[in-house]
Short mmCIF file of C-alpha atoms in Angstrom, two decimals:
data_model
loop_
_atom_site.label_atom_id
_atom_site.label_comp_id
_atom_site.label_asym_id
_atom_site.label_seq_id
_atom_site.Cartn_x
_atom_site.Cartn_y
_atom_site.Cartn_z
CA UNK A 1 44.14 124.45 -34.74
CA UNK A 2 44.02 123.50 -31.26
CA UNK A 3 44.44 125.59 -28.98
CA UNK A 4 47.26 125.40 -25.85
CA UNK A 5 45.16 124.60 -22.92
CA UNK A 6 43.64 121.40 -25.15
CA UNK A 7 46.98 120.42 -26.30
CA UNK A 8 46.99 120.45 -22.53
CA UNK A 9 44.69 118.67 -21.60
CA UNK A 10 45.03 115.77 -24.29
CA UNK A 11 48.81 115.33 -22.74
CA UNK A 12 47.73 115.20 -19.18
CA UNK A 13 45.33 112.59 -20.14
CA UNK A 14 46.99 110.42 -22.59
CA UNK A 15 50.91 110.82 -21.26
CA UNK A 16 50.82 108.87 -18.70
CA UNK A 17 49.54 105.84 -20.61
CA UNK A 18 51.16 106.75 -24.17
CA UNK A 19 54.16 104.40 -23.25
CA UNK A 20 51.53 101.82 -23.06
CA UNK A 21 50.12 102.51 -27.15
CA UNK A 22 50.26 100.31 -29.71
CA UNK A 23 50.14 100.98 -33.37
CA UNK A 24 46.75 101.00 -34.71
CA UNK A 25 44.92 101.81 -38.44
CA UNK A 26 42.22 104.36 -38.40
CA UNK A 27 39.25 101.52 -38.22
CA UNK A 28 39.57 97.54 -38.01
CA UNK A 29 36.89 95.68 -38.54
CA UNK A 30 37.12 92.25 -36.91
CA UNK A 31 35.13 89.35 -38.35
CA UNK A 32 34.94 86.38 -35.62
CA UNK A 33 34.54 83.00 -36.91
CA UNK A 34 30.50 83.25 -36.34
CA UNK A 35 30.76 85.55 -39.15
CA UNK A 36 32.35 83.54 -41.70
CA UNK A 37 31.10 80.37 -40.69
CA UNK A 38 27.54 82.42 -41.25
CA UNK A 39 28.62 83.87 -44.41
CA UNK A 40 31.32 81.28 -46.45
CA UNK A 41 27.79 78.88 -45.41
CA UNK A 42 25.53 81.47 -47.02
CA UNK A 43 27.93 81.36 -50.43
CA UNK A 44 28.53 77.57 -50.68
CA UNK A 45 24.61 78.03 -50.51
CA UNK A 46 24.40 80.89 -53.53
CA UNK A 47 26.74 78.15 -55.32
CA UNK A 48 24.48 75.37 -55.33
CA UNK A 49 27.21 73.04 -53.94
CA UNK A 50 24.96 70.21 -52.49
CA UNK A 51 23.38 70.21 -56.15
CA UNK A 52 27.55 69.71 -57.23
CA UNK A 53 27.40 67.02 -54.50
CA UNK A 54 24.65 65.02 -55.91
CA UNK A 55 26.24 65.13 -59.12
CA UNK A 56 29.56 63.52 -58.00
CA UNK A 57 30.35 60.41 -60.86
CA UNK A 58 30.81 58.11 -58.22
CA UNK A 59 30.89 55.16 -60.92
CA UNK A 60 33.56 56.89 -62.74
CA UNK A 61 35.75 57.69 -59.53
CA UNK A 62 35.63 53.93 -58.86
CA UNK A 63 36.95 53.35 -62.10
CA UNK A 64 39.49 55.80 -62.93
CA UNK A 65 40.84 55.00 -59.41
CA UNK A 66 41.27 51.39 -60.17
CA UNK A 67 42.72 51.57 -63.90
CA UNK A 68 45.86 51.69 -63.28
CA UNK A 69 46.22 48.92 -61.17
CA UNK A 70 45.03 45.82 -63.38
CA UNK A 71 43.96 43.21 -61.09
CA UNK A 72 41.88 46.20 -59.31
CA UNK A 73 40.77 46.98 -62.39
CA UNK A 74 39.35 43.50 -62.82
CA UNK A 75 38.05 43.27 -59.55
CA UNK A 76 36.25 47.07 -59.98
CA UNK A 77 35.08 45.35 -63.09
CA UNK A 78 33.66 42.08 -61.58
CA UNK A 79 32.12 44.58 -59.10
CA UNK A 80 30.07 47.53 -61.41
CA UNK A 81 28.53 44.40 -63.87
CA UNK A 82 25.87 44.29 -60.66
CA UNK A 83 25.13 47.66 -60.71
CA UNK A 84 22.77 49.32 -62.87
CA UNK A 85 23.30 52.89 -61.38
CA UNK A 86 25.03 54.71 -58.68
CA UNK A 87 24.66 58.38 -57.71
CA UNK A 88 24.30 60.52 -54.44
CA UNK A 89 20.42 60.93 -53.34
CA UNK A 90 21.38 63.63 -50.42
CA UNK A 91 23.77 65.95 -49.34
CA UNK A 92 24.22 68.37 -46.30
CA UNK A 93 26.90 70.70 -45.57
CA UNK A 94 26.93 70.53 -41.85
CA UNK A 95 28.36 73.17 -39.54
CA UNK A 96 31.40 74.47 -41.12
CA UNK A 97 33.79 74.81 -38.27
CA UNK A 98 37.30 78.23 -38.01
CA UNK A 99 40.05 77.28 -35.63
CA UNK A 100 43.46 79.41 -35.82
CA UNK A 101 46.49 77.00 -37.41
CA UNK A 102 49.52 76.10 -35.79
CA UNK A 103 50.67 78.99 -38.26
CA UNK A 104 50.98 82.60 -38.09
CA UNK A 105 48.16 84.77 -40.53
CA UNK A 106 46.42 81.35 -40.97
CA UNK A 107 42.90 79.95 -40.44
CA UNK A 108 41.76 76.40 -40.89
CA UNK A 109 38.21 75.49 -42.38
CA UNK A 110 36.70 72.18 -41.72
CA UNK A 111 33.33 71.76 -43.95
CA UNK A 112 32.19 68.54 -43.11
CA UNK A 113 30.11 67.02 -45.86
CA UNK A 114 27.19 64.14 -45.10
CA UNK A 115 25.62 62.49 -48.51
CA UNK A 116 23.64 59.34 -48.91
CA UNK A 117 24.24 57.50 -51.82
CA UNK A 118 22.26 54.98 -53.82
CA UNK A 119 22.77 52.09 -55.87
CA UNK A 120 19.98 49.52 -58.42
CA UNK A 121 21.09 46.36 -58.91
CA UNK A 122 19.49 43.61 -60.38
CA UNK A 123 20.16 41.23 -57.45
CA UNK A 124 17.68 43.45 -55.42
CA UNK A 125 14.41 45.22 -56.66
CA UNK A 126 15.38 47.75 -53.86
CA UNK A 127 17.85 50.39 -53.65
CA UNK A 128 20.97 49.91 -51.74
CA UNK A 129 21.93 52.96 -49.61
CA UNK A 130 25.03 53.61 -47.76
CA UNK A 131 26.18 56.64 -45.87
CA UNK A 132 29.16 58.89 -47.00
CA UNK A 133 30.41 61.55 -44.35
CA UNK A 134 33.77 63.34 -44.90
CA UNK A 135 35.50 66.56 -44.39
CA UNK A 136 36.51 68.97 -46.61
CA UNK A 137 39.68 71.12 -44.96
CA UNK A 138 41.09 74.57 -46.58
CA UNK A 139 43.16 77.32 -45.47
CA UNK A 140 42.50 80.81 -45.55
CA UNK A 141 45.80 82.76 -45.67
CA UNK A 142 47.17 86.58 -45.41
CA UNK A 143 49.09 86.42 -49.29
CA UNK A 144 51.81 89.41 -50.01
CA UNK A 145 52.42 90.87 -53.14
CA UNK A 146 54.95 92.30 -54.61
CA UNK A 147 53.44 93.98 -57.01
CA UNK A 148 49.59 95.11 -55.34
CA UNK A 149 48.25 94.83 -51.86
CA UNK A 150 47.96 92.16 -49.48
CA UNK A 151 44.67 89.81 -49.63
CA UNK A 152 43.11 87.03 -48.38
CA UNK A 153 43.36 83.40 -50.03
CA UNK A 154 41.82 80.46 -50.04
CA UNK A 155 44.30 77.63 -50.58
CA UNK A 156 45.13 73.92 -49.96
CA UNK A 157 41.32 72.76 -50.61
CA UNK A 158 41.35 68.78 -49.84
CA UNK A 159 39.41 65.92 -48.38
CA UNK A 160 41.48 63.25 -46.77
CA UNK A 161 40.50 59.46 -46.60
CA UNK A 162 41.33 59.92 -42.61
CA UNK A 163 38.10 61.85 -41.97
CA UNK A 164 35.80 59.70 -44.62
CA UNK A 165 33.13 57.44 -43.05
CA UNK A 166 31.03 54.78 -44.88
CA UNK A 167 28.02 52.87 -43.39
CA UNK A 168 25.12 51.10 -44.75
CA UNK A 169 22.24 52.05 -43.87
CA UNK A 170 19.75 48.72 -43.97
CA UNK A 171 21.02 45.28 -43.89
CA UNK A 172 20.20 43.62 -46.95
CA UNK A 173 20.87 40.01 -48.44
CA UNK A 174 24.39 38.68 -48.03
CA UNK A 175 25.59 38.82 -51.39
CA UNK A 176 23.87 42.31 -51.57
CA UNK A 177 25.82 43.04 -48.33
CA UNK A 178 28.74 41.74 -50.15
CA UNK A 179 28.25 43.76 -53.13
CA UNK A 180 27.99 46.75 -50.90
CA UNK A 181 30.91 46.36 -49.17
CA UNK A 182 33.07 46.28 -51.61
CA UNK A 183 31.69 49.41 -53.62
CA UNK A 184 32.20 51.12 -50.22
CA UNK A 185 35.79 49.54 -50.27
CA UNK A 186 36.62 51.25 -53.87
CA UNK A 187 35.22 54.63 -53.02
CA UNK A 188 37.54 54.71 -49.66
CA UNK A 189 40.75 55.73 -51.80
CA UNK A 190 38.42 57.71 -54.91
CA UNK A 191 35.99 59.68 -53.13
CA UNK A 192 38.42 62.25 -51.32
CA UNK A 193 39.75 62.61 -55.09
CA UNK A 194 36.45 63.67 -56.65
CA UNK A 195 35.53 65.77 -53.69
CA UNK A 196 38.52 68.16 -54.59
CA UNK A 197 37.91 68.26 -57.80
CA UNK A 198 34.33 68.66 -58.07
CA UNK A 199 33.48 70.81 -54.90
CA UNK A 200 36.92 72.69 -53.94
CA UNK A 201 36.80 74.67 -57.23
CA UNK A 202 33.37 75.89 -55.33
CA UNK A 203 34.30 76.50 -52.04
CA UNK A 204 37.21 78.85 -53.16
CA UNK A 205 34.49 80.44 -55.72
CA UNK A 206 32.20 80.91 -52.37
CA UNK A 207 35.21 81.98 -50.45
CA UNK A 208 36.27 84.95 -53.04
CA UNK A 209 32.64 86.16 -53.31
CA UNK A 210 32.33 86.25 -49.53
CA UNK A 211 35.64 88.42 -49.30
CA UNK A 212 34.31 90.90 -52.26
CA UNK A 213 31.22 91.33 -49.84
CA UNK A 214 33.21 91.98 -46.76
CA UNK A 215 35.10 94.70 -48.82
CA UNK A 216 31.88 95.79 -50.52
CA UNK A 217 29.86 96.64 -47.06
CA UNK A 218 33.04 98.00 -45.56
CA UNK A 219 34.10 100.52 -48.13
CA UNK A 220 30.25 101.44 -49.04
CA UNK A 221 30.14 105.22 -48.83
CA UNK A 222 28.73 106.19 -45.07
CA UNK A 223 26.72 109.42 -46.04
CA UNK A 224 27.13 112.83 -43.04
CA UNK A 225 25.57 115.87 -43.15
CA UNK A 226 27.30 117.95 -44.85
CA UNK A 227 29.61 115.40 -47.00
CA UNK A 228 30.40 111.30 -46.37
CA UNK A 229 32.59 109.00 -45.04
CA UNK A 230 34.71 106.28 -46.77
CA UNK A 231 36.94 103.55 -45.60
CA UNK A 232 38.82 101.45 -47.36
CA UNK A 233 41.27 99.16 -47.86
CA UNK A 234 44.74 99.42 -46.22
CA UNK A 235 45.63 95.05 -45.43
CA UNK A 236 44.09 92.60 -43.85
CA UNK A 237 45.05 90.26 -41.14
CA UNK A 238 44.36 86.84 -39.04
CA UNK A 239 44.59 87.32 -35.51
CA UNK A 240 43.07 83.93 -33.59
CA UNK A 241 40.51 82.70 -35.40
CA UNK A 242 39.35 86.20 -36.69
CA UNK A 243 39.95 88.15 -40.16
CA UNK A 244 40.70 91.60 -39.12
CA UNK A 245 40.73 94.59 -42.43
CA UNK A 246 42.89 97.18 -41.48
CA UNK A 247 41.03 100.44 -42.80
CA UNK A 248 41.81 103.77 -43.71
CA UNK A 249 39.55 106.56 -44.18
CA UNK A 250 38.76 109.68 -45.97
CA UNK A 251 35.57 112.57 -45.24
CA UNK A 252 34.67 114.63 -48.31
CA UNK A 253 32.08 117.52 -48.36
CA UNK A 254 29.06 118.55 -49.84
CA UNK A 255 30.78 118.51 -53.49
CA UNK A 256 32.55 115.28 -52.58
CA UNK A 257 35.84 116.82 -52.27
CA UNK A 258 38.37 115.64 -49.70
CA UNK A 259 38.91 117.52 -46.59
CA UNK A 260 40.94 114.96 -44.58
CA UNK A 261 42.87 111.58 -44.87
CA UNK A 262 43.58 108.99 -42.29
CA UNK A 263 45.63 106.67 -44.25
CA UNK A 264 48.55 105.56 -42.00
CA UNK A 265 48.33 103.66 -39.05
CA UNK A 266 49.25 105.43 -35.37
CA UNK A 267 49.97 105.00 -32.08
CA UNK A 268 46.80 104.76 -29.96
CA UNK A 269 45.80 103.21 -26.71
CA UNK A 270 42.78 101.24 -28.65
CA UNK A 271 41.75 97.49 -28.22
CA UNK A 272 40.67 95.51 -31.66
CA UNK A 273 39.43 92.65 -29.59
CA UNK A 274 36.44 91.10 -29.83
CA UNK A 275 35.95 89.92 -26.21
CA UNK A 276 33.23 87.09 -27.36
CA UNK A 277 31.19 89.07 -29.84
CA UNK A 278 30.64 88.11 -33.52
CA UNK A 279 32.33 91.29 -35.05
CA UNK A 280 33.43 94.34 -34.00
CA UNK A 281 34.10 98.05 -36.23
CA UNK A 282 36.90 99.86 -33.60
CA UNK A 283 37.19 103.47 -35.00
CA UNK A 284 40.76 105.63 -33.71
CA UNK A 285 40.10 108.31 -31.76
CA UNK A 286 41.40 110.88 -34.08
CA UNK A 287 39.44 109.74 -36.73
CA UNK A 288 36.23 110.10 -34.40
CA UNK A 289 37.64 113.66 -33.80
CA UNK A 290 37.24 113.75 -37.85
CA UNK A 291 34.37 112.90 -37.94
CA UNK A 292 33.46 115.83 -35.69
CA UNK A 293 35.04 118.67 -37.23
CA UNK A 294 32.72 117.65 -40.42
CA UNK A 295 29.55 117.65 -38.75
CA UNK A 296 30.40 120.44 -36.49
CA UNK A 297 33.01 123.02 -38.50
CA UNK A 298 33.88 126.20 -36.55
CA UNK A 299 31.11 129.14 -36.94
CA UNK A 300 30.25 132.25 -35.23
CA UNK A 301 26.88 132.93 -33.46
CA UNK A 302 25.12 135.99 -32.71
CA UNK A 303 22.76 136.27 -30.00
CA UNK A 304 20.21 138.60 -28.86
CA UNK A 305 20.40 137.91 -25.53
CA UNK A 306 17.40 139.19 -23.83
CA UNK A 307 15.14 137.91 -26.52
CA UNK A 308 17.15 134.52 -26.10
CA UNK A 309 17.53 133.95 -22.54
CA UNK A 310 16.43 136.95 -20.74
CA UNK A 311 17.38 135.42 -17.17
CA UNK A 312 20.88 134.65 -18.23
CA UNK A 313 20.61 138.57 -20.11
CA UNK A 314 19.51 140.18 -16.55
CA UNK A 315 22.34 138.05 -14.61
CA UNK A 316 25.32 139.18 -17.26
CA UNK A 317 24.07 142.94 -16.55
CA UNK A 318 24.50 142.64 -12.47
CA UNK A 319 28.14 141.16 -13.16
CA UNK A 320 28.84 143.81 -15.55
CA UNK A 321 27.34 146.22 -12.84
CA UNK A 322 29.74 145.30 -10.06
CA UNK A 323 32.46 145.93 -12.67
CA UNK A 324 31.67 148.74 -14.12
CA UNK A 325 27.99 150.50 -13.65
CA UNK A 326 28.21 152.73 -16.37
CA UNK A 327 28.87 150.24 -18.93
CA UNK A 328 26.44 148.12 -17.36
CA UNK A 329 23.68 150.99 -17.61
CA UNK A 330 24.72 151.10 -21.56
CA UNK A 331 23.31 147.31 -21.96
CA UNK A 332 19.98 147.89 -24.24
CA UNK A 333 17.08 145.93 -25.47
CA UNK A 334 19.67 145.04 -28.29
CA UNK A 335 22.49 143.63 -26.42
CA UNK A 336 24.39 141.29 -28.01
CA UNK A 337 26.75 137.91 -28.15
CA UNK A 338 29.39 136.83 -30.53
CA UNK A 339 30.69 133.46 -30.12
CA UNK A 340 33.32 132.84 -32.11
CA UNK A 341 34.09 128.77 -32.21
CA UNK A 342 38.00 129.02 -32.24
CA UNK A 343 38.11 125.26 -32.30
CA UNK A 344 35.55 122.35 -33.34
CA UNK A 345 35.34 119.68 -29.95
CA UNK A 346 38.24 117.87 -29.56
CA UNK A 347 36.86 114.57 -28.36
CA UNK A 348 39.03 112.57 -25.62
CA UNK A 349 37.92 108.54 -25.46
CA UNK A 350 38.63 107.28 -21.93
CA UNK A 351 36.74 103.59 -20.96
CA UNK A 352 33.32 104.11 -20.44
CA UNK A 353 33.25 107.68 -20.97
CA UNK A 354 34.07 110.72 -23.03
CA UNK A 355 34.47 114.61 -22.68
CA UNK A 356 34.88 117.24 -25.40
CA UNK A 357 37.44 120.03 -25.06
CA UNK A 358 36.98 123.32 -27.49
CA UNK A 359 38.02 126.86 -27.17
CA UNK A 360 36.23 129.79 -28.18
CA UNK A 361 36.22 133.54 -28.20
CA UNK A 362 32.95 135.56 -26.84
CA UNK A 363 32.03 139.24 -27.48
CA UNK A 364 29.62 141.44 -25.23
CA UNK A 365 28.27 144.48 -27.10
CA UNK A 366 25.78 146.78 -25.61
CA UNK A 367 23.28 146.61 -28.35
CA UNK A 368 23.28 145.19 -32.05
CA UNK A 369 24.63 147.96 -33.94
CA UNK A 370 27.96 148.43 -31.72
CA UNK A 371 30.86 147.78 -33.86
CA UNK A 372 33.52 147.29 -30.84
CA UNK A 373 32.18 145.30 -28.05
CA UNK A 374 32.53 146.03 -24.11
CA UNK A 375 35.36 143.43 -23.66
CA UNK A 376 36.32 140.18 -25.66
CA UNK A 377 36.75 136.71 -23.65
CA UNK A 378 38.81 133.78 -24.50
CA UNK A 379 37.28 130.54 -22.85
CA UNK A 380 38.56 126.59 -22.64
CA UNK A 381 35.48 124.90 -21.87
CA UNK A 382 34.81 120.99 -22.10
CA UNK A 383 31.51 119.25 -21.78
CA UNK A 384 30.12 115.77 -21.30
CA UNK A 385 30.01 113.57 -24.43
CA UNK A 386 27.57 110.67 -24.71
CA UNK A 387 28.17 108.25 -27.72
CA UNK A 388 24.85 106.43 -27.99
CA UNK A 389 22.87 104.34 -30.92
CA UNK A 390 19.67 105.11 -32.66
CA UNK A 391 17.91 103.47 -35.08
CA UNK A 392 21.26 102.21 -36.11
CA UNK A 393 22.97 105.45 -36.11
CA UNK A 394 26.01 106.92 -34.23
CA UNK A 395 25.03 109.77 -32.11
CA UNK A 396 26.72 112.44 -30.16
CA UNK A 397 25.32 114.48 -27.58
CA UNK A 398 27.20 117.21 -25.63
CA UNK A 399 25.83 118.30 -22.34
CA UNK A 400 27.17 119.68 -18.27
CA UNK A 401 29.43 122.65 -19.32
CA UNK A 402 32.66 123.11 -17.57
CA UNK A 403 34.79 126.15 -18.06
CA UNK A 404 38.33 125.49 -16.98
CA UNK A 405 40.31 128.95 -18.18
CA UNK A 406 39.13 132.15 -19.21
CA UNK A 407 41.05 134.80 -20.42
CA UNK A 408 40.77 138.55 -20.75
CA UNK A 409 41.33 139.89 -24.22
CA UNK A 410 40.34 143.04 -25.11
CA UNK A 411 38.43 145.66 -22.39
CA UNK A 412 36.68 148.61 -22.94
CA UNK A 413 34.99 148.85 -19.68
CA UNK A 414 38.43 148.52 -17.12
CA UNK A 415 40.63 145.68 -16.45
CA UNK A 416 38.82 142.65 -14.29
CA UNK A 417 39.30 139.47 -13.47
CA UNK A 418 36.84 137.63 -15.59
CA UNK A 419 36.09 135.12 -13.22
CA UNK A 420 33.41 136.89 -11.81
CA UNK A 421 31.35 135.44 -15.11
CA UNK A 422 32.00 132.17 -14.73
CA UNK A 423 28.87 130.73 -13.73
CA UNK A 424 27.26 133.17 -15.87
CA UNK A 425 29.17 131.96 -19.27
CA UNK A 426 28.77 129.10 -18.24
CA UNK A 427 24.78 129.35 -18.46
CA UNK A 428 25.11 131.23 -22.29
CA UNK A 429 27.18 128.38 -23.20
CA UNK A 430 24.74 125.70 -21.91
CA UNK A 431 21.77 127.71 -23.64
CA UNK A 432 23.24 128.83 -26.57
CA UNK A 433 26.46 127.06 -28.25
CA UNK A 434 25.75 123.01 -26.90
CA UNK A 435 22.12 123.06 -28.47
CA UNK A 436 24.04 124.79 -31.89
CA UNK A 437 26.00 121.93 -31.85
CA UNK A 438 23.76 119.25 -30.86
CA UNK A 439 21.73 120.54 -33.34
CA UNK A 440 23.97 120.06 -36.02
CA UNK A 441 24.93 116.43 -34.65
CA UNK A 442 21.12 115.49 -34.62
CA UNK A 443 21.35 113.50 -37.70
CA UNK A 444 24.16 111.44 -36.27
CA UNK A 445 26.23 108.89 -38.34
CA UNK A 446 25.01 105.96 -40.43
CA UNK A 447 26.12 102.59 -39.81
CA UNK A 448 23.93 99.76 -41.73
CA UNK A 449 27.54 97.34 -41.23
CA UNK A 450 25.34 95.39 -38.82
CA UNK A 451 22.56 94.88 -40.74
CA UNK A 452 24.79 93.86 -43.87
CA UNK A 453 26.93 91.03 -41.71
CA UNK A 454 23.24 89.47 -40.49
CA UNK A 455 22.67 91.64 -37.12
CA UNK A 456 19.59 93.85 -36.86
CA UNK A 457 21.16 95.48 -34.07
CA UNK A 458 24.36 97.13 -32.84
CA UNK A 459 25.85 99.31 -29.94
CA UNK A 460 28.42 101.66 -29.67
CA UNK A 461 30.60 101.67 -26.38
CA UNK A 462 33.66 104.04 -25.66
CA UNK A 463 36.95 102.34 -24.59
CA UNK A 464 40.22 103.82 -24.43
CA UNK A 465 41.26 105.84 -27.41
CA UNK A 466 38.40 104.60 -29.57
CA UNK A 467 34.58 103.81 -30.29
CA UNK A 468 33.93 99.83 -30.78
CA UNK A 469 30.68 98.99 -32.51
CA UNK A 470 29.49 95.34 -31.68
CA UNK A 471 26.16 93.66 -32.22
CA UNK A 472 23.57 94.16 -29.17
CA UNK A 473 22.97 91.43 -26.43
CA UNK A 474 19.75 89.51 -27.51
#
């Protein structure tokens, strides 16, 4: 439990603002539309669907187009006896392009398709080729459920005749120019048909598997030491042209039991934005604070302080001196710290920088096999935290002790202000509990998200009331 002087502290620094706080999940991850252009391209790629392209019956469009009209049928007739065969030699899937629609929780996706396409006829021994270039258009939408959890959907696959484009590519014979022509005139009102069929069932295939691996690298255990970190699922969103998945989280220990939740979203003064980068992973403060209390769990230390830091040892005996010289000629080879971590850091997020709060309780003892010590100290101290990435890895480092209150506890040497010890506790804390901690913050925290969404590297940065992870300037 926190104690008073960091409850504090946290309202001195967050009250004035806390007016200003929106409601926020534990994490967001924010996918710009590099991202899925990058990965819905990779999937349409995994799904062969220029090989689906290349098989498109362009013959049969013509004709099923045409067979309910009957003097088109005759003409489409008339037409096909001079062609032997007819298929697409080529197809690209050019830059697929995310804009926000006119809609709220709705994306568009243009995929604009280019194909060449061949034709033999006997009035030529060469092939006739003409160019094809179209657009495919789909929306991506946030779809409610009564019965489960909000997703994302692909819907309203189509290609319209509006964006469709048909050129020849060599100028032939006239009648072969003729012949050309009109097969480009049938396949005006039956190629946007065939595209939907043939290719939309694909792209919504593509889409599907590209969500799965969004939600697969998100909620991929993130391993800590001692226990892990999870996130999943709590909705997801379209904000702009981005997908945003609201996360929650959970930490479990060593026997992958749960120690904490964050499953509801909060008021915080954190910003989801992506301010021009590809993706970002914004974690809540008090999840970071979470995080923390895994890797660093309250402990108490014991410290022979003259084998430790005999300096610091020699300086805590003249303070003791000018309080009391008979205690301070008690002070052996032995003498002794406790440091008793009443709370784990309590990390504040401010832009650009951080500090830790925690409280704690320190013991002087004369040697190591005193039971009661000379007097009992409570101290608020907060430090310096630097957020920094290695190797791919969130790490903490806590350094530049402060100690803003201490408190006299217990006395068996005569009343005092403890004061006096301040710069003195504030060394044994420097040398003694911040390279504990550090210690145990060494390993830092895994985070391969980068690396699975196509960036080798990543930074962290601090920003109001959260940590934002974003891919690193090339």
């Amino acid at each position: 439990m926190a104690g008073p002087w960091i409850i504090t502290l946290l309202c001195g620094l967050l009250g004035a603002t806390l007016v200003q706080a929106n409601v926020y999940p534990p994490a967001v991850l924010n996918l710009g539309p590099e991202v899925i252009q990058k990965h819905l391209t990779q999937a349409l790629k995994d799904h062969d669907a220029t090989a689906i392209l290349q098989e498109l019956p362009l013959l049969r469009a013509m004709q099923d187009k045409s067979g309910s009209v009957p003097i088109l049928d005759s003409f489409v007739h008339t037409v096909l006896r001079y062609i032997v065969w007819m298929k697409v030699t080529s197809a690209n899937i050019l830059q697929l392009d995310v804009q926000p629609s006119t809609y709220d929780q709705e994306l568009v996706v243009r995929i604009p398709l280019d194909m060449v396409a061949g034709l033999n006829t006997p009035l030529i021994k060469t092939i006739v080729e003409f160019q094809m270039s179209t657009e495919v258009q789909a929306l991506i939408r946030v779809e409610r459920s009564k019965s489960g959890p909000a997703h994302l959907n692909l819907s309203d696959c189509s290609s319209n005749e509006s964006t469709l484009r048909l050129s020849l590519l060599h100028k032939l014979s006239f009648v072969v120019n003729s012949l050309a022509k009109n097969v480009m005139n049938l396949l005006v009102p039956a190629l946007p048909q065939i595209v939907k069929n043939h290719l939309c069932p694909v792209i919504q295939q593509a889409f599907d598997d590209m969500y799965e691996d969004f939600l697969r690298l998100t909620t991929a255990p993130i391993a800590l030491s001692p226990g892990a970190l999870e996130f999943g699922l709590l909705s997801p969103a379209i904000q702009d042209s981005n997908i945003l998945l609201n996360l929650k989280a959970k930490l479990l220990d060593s026997q992958a039991r749960v120690t904490n939740w964050l499953n509801d979203s909060a008021a915080s003064l954190m910003e989801t934005t992506l301010d021009g980068a590809p993706f970002s992973l914004t974690v809540r403060q008090d999840l970071v604070n979470a995080i923390v209390t895994t890797l660093v769990p309250k402990e108490e230390l014991v410290i022979l302080l003259r084998f430790v830091i005999p300096d610091v040892a020699r300086q805590l005996q003249m303070d003791i001196k000018e309080i009391n010289e008979e205690a301070a000629n008690k002070l052996g080879p032995t003498q002794m710290l406790k440091i008793f971590t009443h709370s784990t850091p309590h990390i504040v997020l401010n832009e650009g920088s951080a500090r830790a709060a925690q409280s704690v309780v320190l013991e002087v003892f004369p040697t190591n096999t005193d039971v009661r010590p000379f007097f009992s100290l409570g101290i608020e101290a907060s430090y310096e935290a630097q957020f920094f990435t290695e190797d791919n890895r969130l790490m903490l480092n806590f350094n530049n002790v402060s100690i803003e209150r201490i408190k006299l506890m217990i006395s068996d040497i005569k009343l005092f202000d403890p004061e006096v010890l301040k710069d003195t506790l504030t060394k044994i804390l420097e040398y003694t509990l911040l390279p504990n901690e550090n210690g145990k913050l060494r390993t830092g925290v895994p985070m391969s998200m980068s690396k699975a969404l196509g960036y080798e590297k990543a930074v962290w940065s601090v920003s109001k009331g959260a940590l934002k992870l974003t891919p690193a300037s090339s």
